[in-house]
mmCIF file of C-alpha atoms in Angstrom:
data_model
loop_
_atom_site.group_PDB
_atom_site.id
_atom_site.type_symbol
_atom_site.label_atom_id
_atom_site.label_comp_id
_atom_site.label_asym_id
_atom_site.label_seq_id
_atom_site.Cartn_x
_atom_site.Cartn_y
_atom_site.Cartn_z
ATOM 1 C CA UNK A 1 211.242 102.537 161.409
ATOM 2 C CA UNK A 2 208.679 100.503 159.481
ATOM 3 C CA UNK A 3 207.678 96.954 160.141
ATOM 4 C CA UNK A 4 206.689 94.547 157.466
ATOM 5 C CA UNK A 5 203.689 92.367 158.170
ATOM 6 C CA UNK A 6 204.464 88.724 157.741
ATOM 7 C CA UNK A 7 202.019 86.559 155.832
ATOM 8 C CA UNK A 8 200.826 83.394 157.494
ATOM 9 C CA UNK A 9 202.204 80.277 155.855
ATOM 10 C CA UNK A 10 199.971 78.741 153.181
ATOM 11 C CA UNK A 11 198.069 75.686 154.415
ATOM 12 C CA UNK A 12 199.476 72.364 153.374
ATOM 13 C CA UNK A 13 197.457 70.227 150.905
ATOM 14 C CA UNK A 14 196.529 67.799 153.708
ATOM 15 C CA UNK A 15 195.241 70.702 155.825
ATOM 16 C CA UNK A 16 193.182 72.048 152.915
ATOM 17 C CA UNK A 17 191.673 68.598 152.323
ATOM 18 C CA UNK A 18 190.890 68.253 156.024
ATOM 19 C CA UNK A 19 189.285 71.690 156.033
ATOM 20 C CA UNK A 20 187.052 70.788 153.077
ATOM 21 C CA UNK A 21 186.018 67.538 154.723
ATOM 22 C CA UNK A 22 185.294 69.327 157.991
ATOM 23 C CA UNK A 23 183.066 71.872 156.244
ATOM 24 C CA UNK A 24 181.271 69.035 154.435
ATOM 25 C CA UNK A 25 180.860 67.194 157.721
ATOM 26 C CA UNK A 26 179.290 70.251 159.373
ATOM 27 C CA UNK A 27 177.054 70.868 156.352
ATOM 28 C CA UNK A 28 175.723 67.304 156.366
ATOM 29 C CA UNK A 29 175.197 67.511 160.132
ATOM 30 C CA UNK A 30 173.146 70.688 159.745
ATOM 31 C CA UNK A 31 171.272 69.591 156.602
ATOM 32 C CA UNK A 32 170.651 65.847 156.824
ATOM 33 C CA UNK A 33 168.689 65.693 153.544
ATOM 34 C CA UNK A 34 171.418 67.075 151.266
ATOM 35 C CA UNK A 35 173.330 63.797 150.983
ATOM 36 C CA UNK A 36 170.276 61.644 150.158
ATOM 37 C CA UNK A 37 169.032 64.235 147.647
ATOM 38 C CA UNK A 38 172.367 64.148 145.802
ATOM 39 C CA UNK A 39 172.329 60.328 145.784
ATOM 40 C CA UNK A 40 168.780 60.312 144.368
ATOM 41 C CA UNK A 41 169.711 62.802 141.636
ATOM 42 C CA UNK A 42 172.802 60.828 140.621
ATOM 43 C CA UNK A 43 170.825 57.568 140.627
ATOM 44 C CA UNK A 44 168.126 59.030 138.373
ATOM 45 C CA UNK A 45 170.727 60.351 135.903
ATOM 46 C CA UNK A 46 172.660 57.046 135.816
ATOM 47 C CA UNK A 47 169.591 54.846 135.323
ATOM 48 C CA UNK A 48 168.165 57.231 132.719
ATOM 49 C CA UNK A 49 171.413 56.794 130.745
ATOM 50 C CA UNK A 50 171.341 53.004 131.183
ATOM 51 C CA UNK A 51 167.739 52.542 130.058
ATOM 52 C CA UNK A 52 165.604 54.725 127.829
ATOM 53 C CA UNK A 53 162.496 53.318 129.509
ATOM 54 C CA UNK A 54 163.451 54.615 132.957
ATOM 55 C CA UNK A 55 162.035 58.145 132.593
ATOM 56 C CA UNK A 56 158.894 57.124 130.714
ATOM 57 C CA UNK A 57 155.620 58.243 132.372
ATOM 58 C CA UNK A 58 154.526 54.647 132.905
ATOM 59 C CA UNK A 59 157.725 53.711 134.723
ATOM 60 C CA UNK A 60 157.719 56.846 136.888
ATOM 61 C CA UNK A 61 154.115 56.046 137.823
ATOM 62 C CA UNK A 62 155.170 52.512 138.797
ATOM 63 C CA UNK A 63 157.998 53.784 141.028
ATOM 64 C CA UNK A 64 155.697 56.241 142.806
ATOM 65 C CA UNK A 65 153.085 53.541 143.423
ATOM 66 C CA UNK A 66 155.717 51.178 144.827
ATOM 67 C CA UNK A 67 157.108 53.886 147.109
ATOM 68 C CA UNK A 68 153.737 55.081 148.465
ATOM 69 C CA UNK A 69 153.226 52.336 151.063
ATOM 70 C CA UNK A 70 156.820 52.108 152.347
ATOM 71 C CA UNK A 71 157.152 55.899 152.261
ATOM 72 C CA UNK A 72 154.077 56.315 154.473
ATOM 73 C CA UNK A 73 155.395 53.726 156.920
ATOM 74 C CA UNK A 74 158.742 55.547 156.891
ATOM 75 C CA UNK A 75 157.080 58.764 158.105
ATOM 76 C CA UNK A 76 155.906 56.999 161.262
ATOM 77 C CA UNK A 77 159.192 55.145 161.596
ATOM 78 C CA UNK A 78 161.065 58.464 161.363
ATOM 79 C CA UNK A 79 159.463 60.045 164.411
ATOM 80 C CA UNK A 80 160.168 56.866 166.402
ATOM 81 C CA UNK A 81 163.829 56.771 165.339
ATOM 82 C CA UNK A 82 164.175 60.489 166.088
ATOM 83 C CA UNK A 83 163.581 59.546 169.746
ATOM 84 C CA UNK A 84 166.427 56.975 169.496
ATOM 85 C CA UNK A 85 163.890 54.147 169.257
ATOM 86 C CA UNK A 86 162.941 51.731 166.513
ATOM 87 C CA UNK A 87 159.685 50.060 165.474
ATOM 88 C CA UNK A 88 159.908 46.550 164.048
ATOM 89 C CA UNK A 89 156.141 46.108 164.303
ATOM 90 C CA UNK A 90 155.106 48.821 161.840
ATOM 91 C CA UNK A 91 154.410 46.387 158.983
ATOM 92 C CA UNK A 92 152.366 44.093 161.227
ATOM 93 C CA UNK A 93 150.299 47.048 162.498
ATOM 94 C CA UNK A 94 149.691 48.145 158.914
ATOM 95 C CA UNK A 95 148.492 44.706 157.775
ATOM 96 C CA UNK A 96 146.346 44.200 160.895
ATOM 97 C CA UNK A 97 144.588 47.545 160.426
ATOM 98 C CA UNK A 98 144.058 46.876 156.718
ATOM 99 C CA UNK A 99 142.357 43.570 157.605
ATOM 100 C CA UNK A 100 140.217 45.276 160.274
ATOM 101 C CA UNK A 101 139.095 47.976 157.828
ATOM 102 C CA UNK A 102 138.319 45.526 155.030
ATOM 103 C CA UNK A 103 136.726 42.722 157.054
ATOM 104 C CA UNK A 104 134.468 45.003 159.083
ATOM 105 C CA UNK A 105 133.300 46.758 155.918
ATOM 106 C CA UNK A 106 132.894 43.597 153.841
ATOM 107 C CA UNK A 107 131.496 41.392 156.601
ATOM 108 C CA UNK A 108 129.050 43.750 158.307
ATOM 109 C CA UNK A 109 128.253 46.174 155.518
ATOM 110 C CA UNK A 110 129.665 49.097 157.514
ATOM 111 C CA UNK A 111 130.157 52.169 155.286
ATOM 112 C CA UNK A 112 133.665 53.122 154.210
ATOM 113 C CA UNK A 113 134.201 56.094 156.550
ATOM 114 C CA UNK A 114 133.359 54.337 159.851
ATOM 115 C CA UNK A 115 135.455 51.316 158.757
ATOM 116 C CA UNK A 116 138.339 53.630 157.954
ATOM 117 C CA UNK A 117 138.078 55.441 161.292
ATOM 118 C CA UNK A 118 137.921 52.103 163.112
ATOM 119 C CA UNK A 119 141.154 51.068 161.378
ATOM 120 C CA UNK A 120 142.770 54.361 162.389
ATOM 121 C CA UNK A 121 141.719 53.731 166.003
ATOM 122 C CA UNK A 122 143.165 50.187 165.949
ATOM 123 C CA UNK A 123 146.463 51.457 164.518
ATOM 124 C CA UNK A 124 146.675 54.171 167.174
ATOM 125 C CA UNK A 125 145.949 51.671 169.962
ATOM 126 C CA UNK A 126 148.652 49.322 168.654
ATOM 127 C CA UNK A 127 151.148 52.180 168.685
ATOM 128 C CA UNK A 128 149.948 53.194 172.148
ATOM 129 C CA UNK A 129 150.609 49.654 173.396
ATOM 130 C CA UNK A 130 154.187 49.869 172.083
ATOM 131 C CA UNK A 131 154.618 53.234 173.778
ATOM 132 C CA UNK A 132 153.259 52.015 177.119
ATOM 133 C CA UNK A 133 155.602 49.019 177.127
ATOM 134 C CA UNK A 134 158.551 51.314 176.372
ATOM 135 C CA UNK A 135 157.669 54.025 178.910
ATOM 136 C CA UNK A 136 155.979 52.097 181.736
ATOM 137 C CA UNK A 137 158.079 48.926 181.771
ATOM 138 C CA UNK A 138 161.257 50.711 180.606
ATOM 139 C CA UNK A 139 161.897 48.033 177.987
ATOM 140 C CA UNK A 140 164.157 48.688 174.974
ATOM 141 C CA UNK A 141 162.088 49.660 171.884
ATOM 142 C CA UNK A 142 163.847 46.959 169.835
ATOM 143 C CA UNK A 143 162.690 44.191 172.206
ATOM 144 C CA UNK A 144 159.198 45.638 172.649
ATOM 145 C CA UNK A 145 158.466 45.968 168.946
ATOM 146 C CA UNK A 146 160.093 42.629 168.131
ATOM 147 C CA UNK A 147 157.603 41.063 170.530
ATOM 148 C CA UNK A 148 154.569 43.011 169.332
ATOM 149 C CA UNK A 149 155.538 42.259 165.728
ATOM 150 C CA UNK A 150 154.747 38.607 166.426
ATOM 151 C CA UNK A 151 151.702 39.429 168.562
ATOM 152 C CA UNK A 152 150.090 41.675 165.938
ATOM 153 C CA UNK A 153 150.906 39.243 163.140
ATOM 154 C CA UNK A 154 149.316 36.357 165.063
ATOM 155 C CA UNK A 155 146.187 38.435 165.799
ATOM 156 C CA UNK A 156 146.077 39.364 162.115
ATOM 157 C CA UNK A 157 146.114 35.688 161.026
ATOM 158 C CA UNK A 158 143.516 34.747 163.659
ATOM 159 C CA UNK A 159 141.130 37.576 162.832
ATOM 160 C CA UNK A 160 141.421 37.171 159.054
ATOM 161 C CA UNK A 161 141.387 33.377 159.093
ATOM 162 C CA UNK A 162 144.354 33.691 156.704
ATOM 163 C CA UNK A 163 141.858 34.697 154.008
ATOM 164 C CA UNK A 164 142.260 37.574 151.556
ATOM 165 C CA UNK A 165 139.382 40.053 151.298
ATOM 166 C CA UNK A 166 138.653 41.107 147.738
ATOM 167 C CA UNK A 167 138.357 44.714 146.712
ATOM 168 C CA UNK A 168 134.986 44.039 145.075
ATOM 169 C CA UNK A 169 133.551 43.329 148.533
ATOM 170 C CA UNK A 170 134.735 46.636 150.019
ATOM 171 C CA UNK A 171 133.293 50.168 149.889
ATOM 172 C CA UNK A 172 134.860 52.401 147.243
ATOM 173 C CA UNK A 173 136.373 54.702 149.896
ATOM 174 C CA UNK A 174 138.790 51.992 151.043
ATOM 175 C CA UNK A 175 140.009 51.589 147.454
ATOM 176 C CA UNK A 176 140.227 55.336 146.786
ATOM 177 C CA UNK A 177 143.973 55.550 147.437
ATOM 178 C CA UNK A 178 144.611 53.270 144.446
ATOM 179 C CA UNK A 179 142.752 55.500 142.006
ATOM 180 C CA UNK A 180 144.897 57.630 139.709
ATOM 181 C CA UNK A 181 144.946 61.072 138.152
ATOM 182 C CA UNK A 182 146.917 62.070 135.080
ATOM 183 C CA UNK A 183 149.612 64.691 135.653
ATOM 184 C CA UNK A 184 151.828 65.470 132.671
ATOM 185 C CA UNK A 185 151.198 62.059 131.145
ATOM 186 C CA UNK A 186 152.106 60.282 134.411
ATOM 187 C CA UNK A 187 149.350 58.480 136.294
ATOM 188 C CA UNK A 188 149.746 59.241 139.990
ATOM 189 C CA UNK A 189 147.694 57.515 142.676
ATOM 190 C CA UNK A 190 145.895 59.396 145.405
ATOM 191 C CA UNK A 191 147.954 57.325 147.838
ATOM 192 C CA UNK A 192 151.137 58.919 146.471
ATOM 193 C CA UNK A 193 149.632 62.386 146.754
ATOM 194 C CA UNK A 194 148.500 61.616 150.301
ATOM 195 C CA UNK A 195 152.089 60.617 151.145
ATOM 196 C CA UNK A 196 153.423 63.987 149.976
ATOM 197 C CA UNK A 197 150.773 65.819 152.036
ATOM 198 C CA UNK A 198 151.586 63.688 155.087
ATOM 199 C CA UNK A 199 155.311 64.420 154.751
ATOM 200 C CA UNK A 200 154.618 68.151 154.445
ATOM 201 C CA UNK A 201 152.375 68.159 157.528
ATOM 202 C CA UNK A 202 154.804 66.151 159.678
ATOM 203 C CA UNK A 203 157.775 68.242 158.521
ATOM 204 C CA UNK A 204 155.903 71.383 159.596
ATOM 205 C CA UNK A 205 154.896 69.874 162.947
ATOM 206 C CA UNK A 206 158.412 68.676 163.764
ATOM 207 C CA UNK A 207 159.988 71.994 162.853
ATOM 208 C CA UNK A 208 157.462 74.517 164.131
ATOM 209 C CA UNK A 209 155.768 73.083 167.210
ATOM 210 C CA UNK A 210 156.867 72.524 170.801
ATOM 211 C CA UNK A 211 156.013 68.835 170.421
ATOM 212 C CA UNK A 212 158.384 68.539 167.465
ATOM 213 C CA UNK A 213 161.215 70.227 169.363
ATOM 214 C CA UNK A 214 160.591 67.905 172.317
ATOM 215 C CA UNK A 215 160.802 64.873 170.003
ATOM 216 C CA UNK A 216 164.243 65.955 168.785
ATOM 217 C CA UNK A 217 165.397 66.851 172.288
ATOM 218 C CA UNK A 218 164.255 63.531 173.751
ATOM 219 C CA UNK A 219 166.120 61.614 171.069
ATOM 220 C CA UNK A 220 169.241 63.732 171.442
ATOM 221 C CA UNK A 221 169.540 63.317 175.227
ATOM 222 C CA UNK A 222 166.697 61.713 177.164
ATOM 223 C CA UNK A 223 168.000 62.459 180.656
ATOM 224 C CA UNK A 224 168.949 66.066 179.905
ATOM 225 C CA UNK A 225 165.504 66.628 178.371
ATOM 226 C CA UNK A 226 163.806 65.203 181.457
ATOM 227 C CA UNK A 227 165.871 67.405 183.765
ATOM 228 C CA UNK A 228 165.014 70.459 181.664
ATOM 229 C CA UNK A 229 161.313 69.918 182.315
ATOM 230 C CA UNK A 230 160.230 67.948 179.241
ATOM 231 C CA UNK A 231 157.850 65.124 180.081
ATOM 232 C CA UNK A 232 159.825 62.589 178.099
ATOM 233 C CA UNK A 233 157.557 59.630 178.909
ATOM 234 C CA UNK A 234 154.552 61.540 177.584
ATOM 235 C CA UNK A 235 156.504 62.539 174.475
ATOM 236 C CA UNK A 236 157.497 58.930 173.775
ATOM 237 C CA UNK A 237 153.933 57.723 174.347
ATOM 238 C CA UNK A 238 152.575 60.311 171.916
ATOM 239 C CA UNK A 239 155.245 59.442 169.343
ATOM 240 C CA UNK A 240 154.372 55.735 169.304
ATOM 241 C CA UNK A 241 150.634 56.473 169.205
ATOM 242 C CA UNK A 242 151.087 58.929 166.321
ATOM 243 C CA UNK A 243 153.265 56.416 164.504
ATOM 244 C CA UNK A 244 150.513 53.796 164.896
ATOM 245 C CA UNK A 245 148.007 56.197 163.347
ATOM 246 C CA UNK A 246 150.364 56.801 160.414
ATOM 247 C CA UNK A 247 150.774 53.033 159.932
ATOM 248 C CA UNK A 248 146.976 52.845 159.660
ATOM 249 C CA UNK A 249 147.137 55.476 156.893
ATOM 250 C CA UNK A 250 149.708 53.221 155.198
ATOM 251 C CA UNK A 251 147.174 50.376 155.522
ATOM 252 C CA UNK A 252 144.647 52.449 153.608
ATOM 253 C CA UNK A 253 147.256 53.073 150.913
ATOM 254 C CA UNK A 254 148.089 49.349 150.829
ATOM 255 C CA UNK A 255 144.456 48.361 150.243
ATOM 256 C CA UNK A 256 144.256 50.749 147.294
ATOM 257 C CA UNK A 257 147.631 49.565 145.982
ATOM 258 C CA UNK A 258 146.727 45.857 145.777
ATOM 259 C CA UNK A 259 142.921 46.310 145.488
ATOM 260 C CA UNK A 260 142.421 43.824 148.332
ATOM 261 C CA UNK A 261 143.364 43.176 151.945
ATOM 262 C CA UNK A 262 145.740 40.259 152.397
ATOM 263 C CA UNK A 263 147.034 38.994 155.768
ATOM 264 C CA UNK A 264 150.288 38.088 154.002
ATOM 265 C CA UNK A 265 150.918 41.532 152.489
ATOM 266 C CA UNK A 266 153.810 43.751 153.534
ATOM 267 C CA UNK A 267 155.987 40.942 154.908
ATOM 268 C CA UNK A 268 159.211 42.963 154.643
ATOM 269 C CA UNK A 269 157.790 46.495 154.799
ATOM 270 C CA UNK A 270 158.980 46.988 158.378
ATOM 271 C CA UNK A 271 162.589 46.515 157.290
ATOM 272 C CA UNK A 272 162.040 48.540 154.112
ATOM 273 C CA UNK A 273 160.746 51.469 156.171
ATOM 274 C CA UNK A 274 163.834 51.396 158.396
ATOM 275 C CA UNK A 275 165.986 51.234 155.256
ATOM 276 C CA UNK A 276 164.272 54.327 153.840
ATOM 277 C CA UNK A 277 164.713 56.251 157.093
ATOM 278 C CA UNK A 278 168.409 55.362 157.455
ATOM 279 C CA UNK A 279 169.253 56.074 153.812
ATOM 280 C CA UNK A 280 167.282 59.320 154.151
ATOM 281 C CA UNK A 281 169.780 60.653 156.691
ATOM 282 C CA UNK A 282 167.971 60.139 159.997
ATOM 283 C CA UNK A 283 170.371 59.023 162.707
ATOM 284 C CA UNK A 284 169.651 55.678 164.374
ATOM 285 C CA UNK A 285 170.978 57.270 167.569
ATOM 286 C CA UNK A 286 168.174 59.847 167.586
ATOM 287 C CA UNK A 287 167.978 63.620 167.578
ATOM 288 C CA UNK A 288 168.855 64.245 163.916
ATOM 289 C CA UNK A 289 166.926 63.743 160.694
ATOM 290 C CA UNK A 290 163.779 64.747 158.819
ATOM 291 C CA UNK A 291 160.721 63.117 157.296
ATOM 292 C CA UNK A 292 161.597 64.704 153.940
ATOM 293 C CA UNK A 293 164.836 62.732 154.016
ATOM 294 C CA UNK A 294 162.868 59.530 154.669
ATOM 295 C CA UNK A 295 160.733 60.218 151.607
ATOM 296 C CA UNK A 296 163.905 60.713 149.581
ATOM 297 C CA UNK A 297 165.280 57.489 151.076
ATOM 298 C CA UNK A 298 162.172 55.573 150.005
ATOM 299 C CA UNK A 299 162.535 57.033 146.512
ATOM 300 C CA UNK A 300 166.214 56.025 146.409
ATOM 301 C CA UNK A 301 165.323 52.411 147.218
ATOM 302 C CA UNK A 302 162.501 52.447 144.668
ATOM 303 C CA UNK A 303 164.697 54.002 141.978
ATOM 304 C CA UNK A 304 167.568 51.583 142.621
ATOM 305 C CA UNK A 305 165.367 48.502 142.467
ATOM 306 C CA UNK A 306 163.485 49.687 139.414
ATOM 307 C CA UNK A 307 166.577 50.914 137.579
ATOM 308 C CA UNK A 308 168.539 47.738 138.261
ATOM 309 C CA UNK A 309 165.584 45.639 137.110
ATOM 310 C CA UNK A 310 165.381 47.589 133.832
ATOM 311 C CA UNK A 311 169.126 47.097 133.423
ATOM 312 C CA UNK A 312 168.606 43.345 133.667
ATOM 313 C CA UNK A 313 170.321 42.923 137.038
ATOM 314 C CA UNK A 314 169.270 39.820 138.983
ATOM 315 C CA UNK A 315 167.039 40.327 142.058
ATOM 316 C CA UNK A 316 169.842 38.890 144.213
ATOM 317 C CA UNK A 317 172.175 41.742 143.264
ATOM 318 C CA UNK A 318 169.381 44.300 143.619
ATOM 319 C CA UNK A 319 168.980 43.218 147.244
ATOM 320 C CA UNK A 320 172.734 43.356 147.720
ATOM 321 C CA UNK A 321 172.846 46.909 146.345
ATOM 322 C CA UNK A 322 170.236 48.042 148.877
ATOM 323 C CA UNK A 323 172.251 46.345 151.653
ATOM 324 C CA UNK A 324 175.386 48.215 150.588
ATOM 325 C CA UNK A 325 173.397 51.478 150.627
ATOM 326 C CA UNK A 326 172.352 50.819 154.232
ATOM 327 C CA UNK A 327 175.928 50.142 155.359
ATOM 328 C CA UNK A 328 177.202 53.264 153.600
ATOM 329 C CA UNK A 329 174.392 55.372 155.092
ATOM 330 C CA UNK A 330 175.074 54.197 158.662
ATOM 331 C CA UNK A 331 178.833 54.648 158.213
ATOM 332 C CA UNK A 332 178.221 58.180 156.957
ATOM 333 C CA UNK A 333 175.968 58.854 159.947
ATOM 334 C CA UNK A 334 178.730 57.739 162.321
ATOM 335 C CA UNK A 335 181.183 60.102 160.615
ATOM 336 C CA UNK A 336 178.712 63.001 160.738
ATOM 337 C CA UNK A 337 177.993 62.422 164.444
ATOM 338 C CA UNK A 338 181.661 63.151 165.224
ATOM 339 C CA UNK A 339 180.848 66.831 164.694
ATOM 340 C CA UNK A 340 178.842 66.718 167.899
ATOM 341 C CA UNK A 341 181.627 64.939 169.740
#
């Protein structure tokens, strides 16, 4: 007697759709940069079709220069957000360190390298202060950095006397990041190249070192990480200090970008850096994301603003478009996080 194997019933269309969405959800959870990369590619294609000037070497050079400062800030912001924190003071630290570098060099005649190193030290100390307030006083990072944002900005205005320091009064090393090289007809600043190198280094560190794994673990579950033997307070302190150092690198890029040091520069760069990180796929709840995604996020914002401007869209609607991108990115992050649940 033979038996005939019965075939399982074919999945219903709704089940197939749910299966596709589930696979997509898992893919985006595992590879946080895929979504932002697709958005960037689509944006470039659309704006290239809307304006023939979009892909010209001069315009590409402009986008890269505009992205260099915010992109560098976003690298530091990324490692903070990976620990489920946030840094509202990053722009203020950047401007303060740029003023310290420029004023010390211009006012005392200090050579470029010592002035630069002094700025790096100030940026690191500012980040260390944020980290100590978060770890020692157990204050929420949002409140801490909201407070230090105002503190650093006030110190910046006091120290600078609200005066801009001209590039002609500074050593050439401080302006080096604004110099350009010609690659394929596109003039690229050394600041932009430095950003790419910084992203590559931080991506390697986060992926291949114990410190990087501890950063992700601390952001994913602070208490579980502490119980597993990770010194979470030390990790958080090192993250904020490292972020402060990276903000000082952004200050160097900013000086080269505007060929001066202004106490009023970078007024909204703290929010722009958070925008780049969120759009780049890093979760505001910590534990998931990558600095490469933050670079892509900064490029998306730069491409959108530039492309909309070339298309003749009013600045008001450009700002609105970036706001919509943020809401969509956070909503997508919430959907992706359900995989974990």
